[in-house]
PDB file of C-alpha atoms in Angstrom:
ATOM      1  CA  MET A   1     -19.522 -22.460  10.589  1.00 42.00           C
ATOM      2  CA  TYR A   2     -18.574 -18.883  11.475  1.00 43.00           C
ATOM      3  CA  VAL A   3     -19.523 -15.422  10.267  1.00 44.00           C
ATOM      4  CA  TYR A   4     -16.928 -13.118   8.812  1.00 43.00           C
ATOM      5  CA  SER A   5     -17.745  -9.440   8.354  1.00 43.00           C
ATOM      6  CA  SER A   6     -15.590  -7.193   6.238  1.00 43.00           C
ATOM      7  CA  LEU A   7     -16.050  -3.446   6.488  1.00 42.00           C
ATOM      8  CA  PRO A   8     -18.643  -2.142   5.900  1.00 41.00           C
ATOM      9  CA  ILE A   9     -20.749  -4.597   7.931  1.00 39.00           C
ATOM     10  CA  CYS A  10     -23.212  -5.220   5.091  1.00 38.00           C
ATOM     11  CA  ARG A  11     -20.738  -7.687   3.539  1.00 42.00           C
ATOM     12  CA  LEU A  12     -21.272 -10.816   5.637  1.00 43.00           C
ATOM     13  CA  HIS A  13     -19.673 -14.144   4.782  1.00 46.00           C
ATOM     14  CA  ILE A  14     -20.003 -17.735   5.944  1.00 46.00           C
ATOM     15  CA  CYS A  15     -16.605 -19.174   6.872  1.00 47.00           C
ATOM     16  CA  LEU A  16     -16.374 -22.864   6.147  1.00 47.00           C
ATOM     17  CA  LYS A  17     -12.646 -23.584   6.216  1.00 47.00           C
ATOM     18  CA  ASN A  18     -10.785 -21.688   8.930  1.00 48.00           C
ATOM     19  CA  PRO A  19     -12.826 -20.573  11.950  1.00 47.00           C
ATOM     20  CA  ILE A  20      -9.729 -19.334  13.799  1.00 52.00           C
ATOM     21  CA  GLN A  21      -8.688 -16.765  11.218  1.00 52.00           C
ATOM     22  CA  PRO A  22     -11.659 -16.116   8.944  1.00 52.00           C
ATOM     23  CA  SER A  23     -10.908 -14.075   5.864  1.00 52.00           C
ATOM     24  CA  PRO A  24     -12.433 -13.436   2.440  1.00 52.00           C
ATOM     25  CA  LEU A  25     -10.120 -16.146   1.070  1.00 53.00           C
ATOM     26  CA  ASN A  26     -11.809 -18.934   3.039  1.00 49.00           C
ATOM     27  CA  CYS A  27     -15.331 -17.525   3.285  1.00 51.00           C
ATOM     28  CA  VAL A  28     -18.252 -17.193   0.909  1.00 48.00           C
ATOM     29  CA  PRO A  29     -20.585 -14.190   0.751  1.00 47.00           C
ATOM     30  CA  ILE A  30     -23.974 -14.886   2.333  1.00 44.00           C
ATOM     31  CA  ARG A  31     -25.793 -13.648  -0.742  1.00 45.00           C
ATOM     32  CA  HIS A  32     -24.116 -16.491  -2.675  1.00 46.00           C
ATOM     33  CA  ILE A  33     -24.771 -19.461  -0.375  1.00 42.00           C
ATOM     34  CA  PRO A  34     -23.483 -22.612  -2.053  1.00 46.00           C
ATOM     35  CA  THR A  35     -25.916 -25.473  -2.640  1.00 45.00           C
ATOM     36  CA  TYR A  36     -23.634 -27.985  -0.921  1.00 45.00           C
ATOM     37  CA  LEU A  37     -24.432 -26.579   2.545  1.00 45.00           C
ATOM     38  CA  THR A  38     -26.391 -29.009   4.697  1.00 45.00           C
ATOM     39  CA  SER A  39     -29.820 -28.324   6.162  1.00 46.00           C
ATOM     40  CA  THR A  40     -28.102 -27.664   9.506  1.00 46.00           C
ATOM     41  CA  HIS A  41     -26.128 -24.895   7.863  1.00 45.00           C
ATOM     42  CA  HIS A  42     -29.318 -23.472   6.333  1.00 45.00           C
ATOM     43  CA  LYS A  43     -30.982 -23.431   9.789  1.00 44.00           C
ATOM     44  CA  TYR A  44     -27.968 -21.598  11.190  1.00 42.00           C
ATOM     45  CA  ILE A  45     -28.143 -19.062   8.375  1.00 42.00           C
ATOM     46  CA  ALA A  46     -31.910 -18.657   8.842  1.00 44.00           C
ATOM     47  CA  ASN A  47     -31.428 -17.989  12.570  1.00 43.00           C
ATOM     48  CA  MET A  48     -28.975 -15.242  11.665  1.00 44.00           C
ATOM     49  CA  GLY A  49     -31.618 -13.466   9.582  1.00 46.00           C
ATOM     50  CA  SER A  50     -32.437 -10.786  12.131  1.00 42.00           C
ATOM     51  CA  PHE A  51     -28.745 -10.067  12.735  1.00 43.00           C
ATOM     52  CA  ILE A  52     -28.107  -9.731   8.999  1.00 41.00           C
ATOM     53  CA  SER A  53     -31.138  -7.458   8.567  1.00 44.00           C
ATOM     54  CA  LYS A  54     -29.964  -5.207  11.389  1.00 44.00           C
ATOM     55  CA  ALA A  55     -26.431  -5.105  10.021  1.00 45.00           C
ATOM     56  CA  LYS A  56     -27.629  -4.204   6.544  1.00 45.00           C
ATOM     57  CA  SER A  57     -30.018  -1.535   7.818  1.00 45.00           C
ATOM     58  CA  THR A  58     -27.264   0.243   9.783  1.00 48.00           C
ATOM     59  CA  SER A  59     -24.891   0.447   6.833  1.00 47.00           C
ATOM     60  CA  LYS A  60     -25.057   2.822   3.899  1.00 53.00           C
ATOM     61  CA  SER A  61     -27.229   1.545   1.103  1.00 49.00           C
ATOM     62  CA  SER A  62     -25.603   1.115  -2.240  1.00 50.00           C
ATOM     63  CA  SER A  63     -26.923   0.144  -5.590  1.00 50.00           C
ATOM     64  CA  PRO A  64     -25.729  -3.062  -7.292  1.00 52.00           C
ATOM     65  CA  ALA A  65     -24.010  -0.902  -9.907  1.00 51.00           C
ATOM     66  CA  THR A  66     -21.963   0.847  -7.197  1.00 50.00           C
ATOM     67  CA  GLU A  67     -20.961  -2.431  -5.532  1.00 54.00           C
ATOM     68  CA  SER A  68     -19.829  -4.040  -8.764  1.00 60.00           C
ATOM     69  CA  LYS A  69     -17.783  -1.046  -9.960  1.00 78.00           C
ATOM     70  CA  MET A  70     -14.144  -1.954  -9.471  1.00 84.00           C
ATOM     71  CA  SER A  71     -10.983  -0.034 -10.213  1.00 84.00           C
ATOM     72  CA  ALA A  72      -8.484  -1.646 -12.513  1.00 88.00           C
ATOM     73  CA  PHE A  73      -4.874  -1.972 -11.375  1.00 89.00           C
ATOM     74  CA  THR A  74      -2.097  -0.008 -13.056  1.00 88.00           C
ATOM     75  CA  HIS A  75       0.838  -1.754 -14.705  1.00 90.00           C
ATOM     76  CA  LEU A  76       4.023   0.119 -15.610  1.00 90.00           C
ATOM     77  CA  PRO A  77       6.168  -2.344 -17.578  1.00 91.00           C
ATOM     78  CA  ALA A  78       9.938  -2.034 -17.059  1.00 91.00           C
ATOM     79  CA  ALA A  79       9.453   1.217 -15.111  1.00 91.00           C
ATOM     80  CA  GLN A  80      12.739   0.769 -13.254  1.00 89.00           C
ATOM     81  CA  THR A  81      14.696   0.986 -16.501  1.00 88.00           C
ATOM     82  CA  SER A  82      12.394   3.007 -18.769  1.00 89.00           C
ATOM     83  CA  PHE A  83      11.281   5.841 -16.440  1.00 90.00           C
ATOM     84  CA  LYS A  84      13.720   8.763 -16.239  1.00 91.00           C
ATOM     85  CA  PRO A  85      12.917  10.944 -13.210  1.00 93.00           C
ATOM     86  CA  PRO A  86      13.362  14.705 -13.705  1.00 94.00           C
ATOM     87  CA  LEU A  87      16.106  16.744 -12.028  1.00 94.00           C
ATOM     88  CA  ILE A  88      14.827  18.120  -8.689  1.00 94.00           C
ATOM     89  CA  ALA A  89      17.901  19.508  -6.911  1.00 93.00           C
ATOM     90  CA  ASN A  90      21.541  20.373  -7.451  1.00 94.00           C
ATOM     91  CA  GLU A  91      23.134  18.840 -10.552  1.00 95.00           C
ATOM     92  CA  ASN A  92      22.652  15.209  -9.553  1.00 95.00           C
ATOM     93  CA  ALA A  93      19.324  14.532  -7.741  1.00 96.00           C
ATOM     94  CA  PHE A  94      16.397  13.191  -9.769  1.00 96.00           C
ATOM     95  CA  LEU A  95      12.920  12.265  -8.522  1.00 95.00           C
ATOM     96  CA  GLY A  96       9.613  11.499 -10.219  1.00 95.00           C
ATOM     97  CA  ASP A  97       6.260  10.017  -9.291  1.00 95.00           C
ATOM     98  CA  VAL A  98       5.104   7.133 -11.473  1.00 95.00           C
ATOM     99  CA  ALA A  99       1.817   6.324  -9.712  1.00 94.00           C
ATOM    100  CA  THR A 100      -0.485   8.136  -7.288  1.00 94.00           C
ATOM    101  CA  SER A 101      -3.614   6.947  -5.524  1.00 94.00           C
ATOM    102  CA  THR A 102      -6.949   8.672  -6.045  1.00 91.00           C
ATOM    103  CA  ASP A 103      -7.724   8.714  -2.311  1.00 92.00           C
ATOM    104  CA  ALA A 104      -8.215  12.401  -1.485  1.00 91.00           C
ATOM    105  CA  THR A 105      -8.045  11.918   2.291  1.00 93.00           C
ATOM    106  CA  ALA A 106      -4.910   9.736   2.433  1.00 93.00           C
ATOM    107  CA  PRO A 107      -3.071   9.955  -0.888  1.00 95.00           C
ATOM    108  CA  ILE A 108       0.054   7.936  -1.603  1.00 96.00           C
ATOM    109  CA  SER A 109       2.579   8.461  -4.374  1.00 96.00           C
ATOM    110  CA  ALA A 110       5.217   6.073  -5.646  1.00 96.00           C
ATOM    111  CA  GLY A 111       8.170   6.625  -7.909  1.00 96.00           C
ATOM    112  CA  PHE A 112      11.910   6.629  -8.345  1.00 96.00           C
ATOM    113  CA  TYR A 113      14.690   8.676  -6.760  1.00 96.00           C
ATOM    114  CA  ARG A 114      18.112   8.681  -8.407  1.00 96.00           C
ATOM    115  CA  LEU A 115      21.235  10.328  -7.050  1.00 97.00           C
ATOM    116  CA  GLU A 116      24.516  10.516  -8.954  1.00 97.00           C
ATOM    117  CA  LYS A 117      27.970  11.283  -7.583  1.00 97.00           C
ATOM    118  CA  GLY A 118      28.232  14.938  -6.616  1.00 96.00           C
ATOM    119  CA  THR A 119      26.468  17.242  -4.189  1.00 97.00           C
ATOM    120  CA  PRO A 120      24.772  15.510  -1.214  1.00 97.00           C
ATOM    121  CA  LEU A 121      21.011  15.976  -1.006  1.00 97.00           C
ATOM    122  CA  VAL A 122      19.630  17.049   2.378  1.00 97.00           C
ATOM    123  CA  TYR A 123      15.878  16.464   2.499  1.00 96.00           C
ATOM    124  CA  GLU A 124      13.366  17.149   5.282  1.00 96.00           C
ATOM    125  CA  TYR A 125      10.353  14.844   5.054  1.00 97.00           C
ATOM    126  CA  THR A 126       6.950  16.526   5.456  1.00 96.00           C
ATOM    127  CA  TYR A 127       5.257  13.122   5.037  1.00 96.00           C
ATOM    128  CA  HIS A 128       5.980   9.453   5.830  1.00 97.00           C
ATOM    129  CA  GLU A 129       7.932   7.516   3.203  1.00 97.00           C
ATOM    130  CA  MET A 130       9.187   3.974   2.583  1.00 98.00           C
ATOM    131  CA  LYS A 131      12.074   3.399   0.175  1.00 98.00           C
ATOM    132  CA  ILE A 132      13.785   0.308  -1.226  1.00 98.00           C
ATOM    133  CA  ILE A 133      17.154   0.568  -2.911  1.00 98.00           C
ATOM    134  CA  VAL A 134      16.810  -1.088  -6.316  1.00 97.00           C
ATOM    135  CA  ASP A 135      20.221  -0.342  -7.829  1.00 97.00           C
ATOM    136  CA  GLY A 136      23.557   1.232  -6.924  1.00 97.00           C
ATOM    137  CA  GLU A 137      24.365   2.513  -3.453  1.00 98.00           C
ATOM    138  CA  PHE A 138      23.674   5.411  -1.094  1.00 97.00           C
ATOM    139  CA  ASP A 139      25.229   6.686   2.097  1.00 98.00           C
ATOM    140  CA  ILE A 140      22.248   7.762   4.197  1.00 98.00           C
ATOM    141  CA  SER A 141      22.404   9.673   7.479  1.00 98.00           C
ATOM    142  CA  ASP A 142      20.060  11.630   9.729  1.00 97.00           C
ATOM    143  CA  GLU A 143      20.282  14.277  12.448  1.00 95.00           C
ATOM    144  CA  THR A 144      20.421  11.621  15.194  1.00 95.00           C
ATOM    145  CA  GLY A 145      23.849  10.525  13.950  1.00 96.00           C
ATOM    146  CA  GLN A 146      22.609   7.275  12.405  1.00 97.00           C
ATOM    147  CA  LYS A 147      24.548   6.389   9.213  1.00 98.00           C
ATOM    148  CA  VAL A 148      23.984   3.512   6.792  1.00 97.00           C
ATOM    149  CA  HIS A 149      25.711   2.428   3.596  1.00 98.00           C
ATOM    150  CA  ALA A 150      22.645   1.309   1.638  1.00 98.00           C
ATOM    151  CA  VAL A 151      22.765  -1.229  -1.175  1.00 98.00           C
ATOM    152  CA  LYS A 152      20.279  -3.010  -3.435  1.00 97.00           C
ATOM    153  CA  GLY A 153      17.521  -4.649  -1.392  1.00 97.00           C
ATOM    154  CA  ASP A 154      17.794  -2.383   1.678  1.00 97.00           C
ATOM    155  CA  VAL A 155      14.470  -0.934   2.874  1.00 98.00           C
ATOM    156  CA  PHE A 156      14.041   2.335   4.774  1.00 97.00           C
ATOM    157  CA  TYR A 157      11.247   4.114   6.600  1.00 97.00           C
ATOM    158  CA  PHE A 158      11.629   7.883   6.841  1.00 97.00           C
ATOM    159  CA  PRO A 159       9.142   9.308   9.356  1.00 97.00           C
ATOM    160  CA  LYS A 160       7.494  12.660   8.840  1.00 96.00           C
ATOM    161  CA  GLY A 161       9.794  15.369  10.227  1.00 96.00           C
ATOM    162  CA  SER A 162      13.064  13.499   9.704  1.00 97.00           C
ATOM    163  CA  LYS A 163      15.953  15.309   7.994  1.00 97.00           C
ATOM    164  CA  ILE A 164      17.927  12.878   5.836  1.00 98.00           C
ATOM    165  CA  THR A 165      21.195  13.338   3.938  1.00 98.00           C
ATOM    166  CA  PHE A 166      21.737  11.241   0.814  1.00 98.00           C
ATOM    167  CA  THR A 167      25.114  10.933  -0.874  1.00 98.00           C
ATOM    168  CA  THR A 168      26.844   8.394  -3.142  1.00 98.00           C
ATOM    169  CA  GLU A 169      30.293   7.706  -4.556  1.00 97.00           C
ATOM    170  CA  THR A 170      28.773   6.233  -7.737  1.00 97.00           C
ATOM    171  CA  PHE A 171      24.964   6.372  -8.111  1.00 97.00           C
ATOM    172  CA  GLY A 172      21.903   5.093  -6.323  1.00 97.00           C
ATOM    173  CA  LEU A 173      18.344   4.346  -7.410  1.00 97.00           C
ATOM    174  CA  GLY A 174      15.507   3.923  -4.958  1.00 97.00           C
ATOM    175  CA  PHE A 175      11.814   3.137  -5.343  1.00 97.00           C
ATOM    176  CA  PHE A 176       9.684   5.056  -2.850  1.00 97.00           C
ATOM    177  CA  VAL A 177       6.118   5.146  -1.593  1.00 97.00           C
ATOM    178  CA  GLY A 178       5.199   8.332   0.241  1.00 96.00           C
ATOM    179  CA  GLN A 179       2.043   9.454   2.019  1.00 96.00           C
ATOM    180  CA  ARG A 180       1.590  12.596  -0.055  1.00 94.00           C
ATOM    181  CA  LYS A 181      -0.107  13.998  -3.149  1.00 92.00           C
ATOM    182  CA  GLU A 182       1.505  13.662  -6.556  1.00 93.00           C
ATOM    183  CA  GLY A 183       4.315  16.116  -7.217  1.00 89.00           C
ATOM    184  CA  THR A 184       4.604  17.413  -3.647  1.00 88.00           C
ATOM    185  CA  ALA A 185       8.003  15.960  -2.722  1.00 86.00           C
TER     186      ALA A 185
END
């Protein structure tokens, strides 16, 4: 039996299945010790008492109401086909956020970028972004001379500070996740 501690340390678990890579999936919280544990297991847990007390006393205290409060996930059905991003540049570049985290210190925003045939878009990233091409095609290049003809399924990482040129002979649609606040692209 092994102890697994998720952050913060006050959440200790007993790992019964996989001692090599303990995780919440194969561990049970100590406060919910199953009745099927043997007396040997109970002795082991009892001997850990002082460690658990110390760990709990060094972490922030929280009320049961705070611990049980969970955020619900967000579902955007058929967003790829139903969401129409607004025009952001030239006559042919559209971008819109569909979801943004509520984390004030490290916000992330996700949405769709669509480019139609016409004026190339040159964009300098002031944040880190990941993008997957979900439809159509793009020709993507940067200031280092790297050029890629991107098609559905291609994934890109654009580091903060990179200057990227997007163009297409038809159209392209990408889904992005950027480390930025909503509406700051």
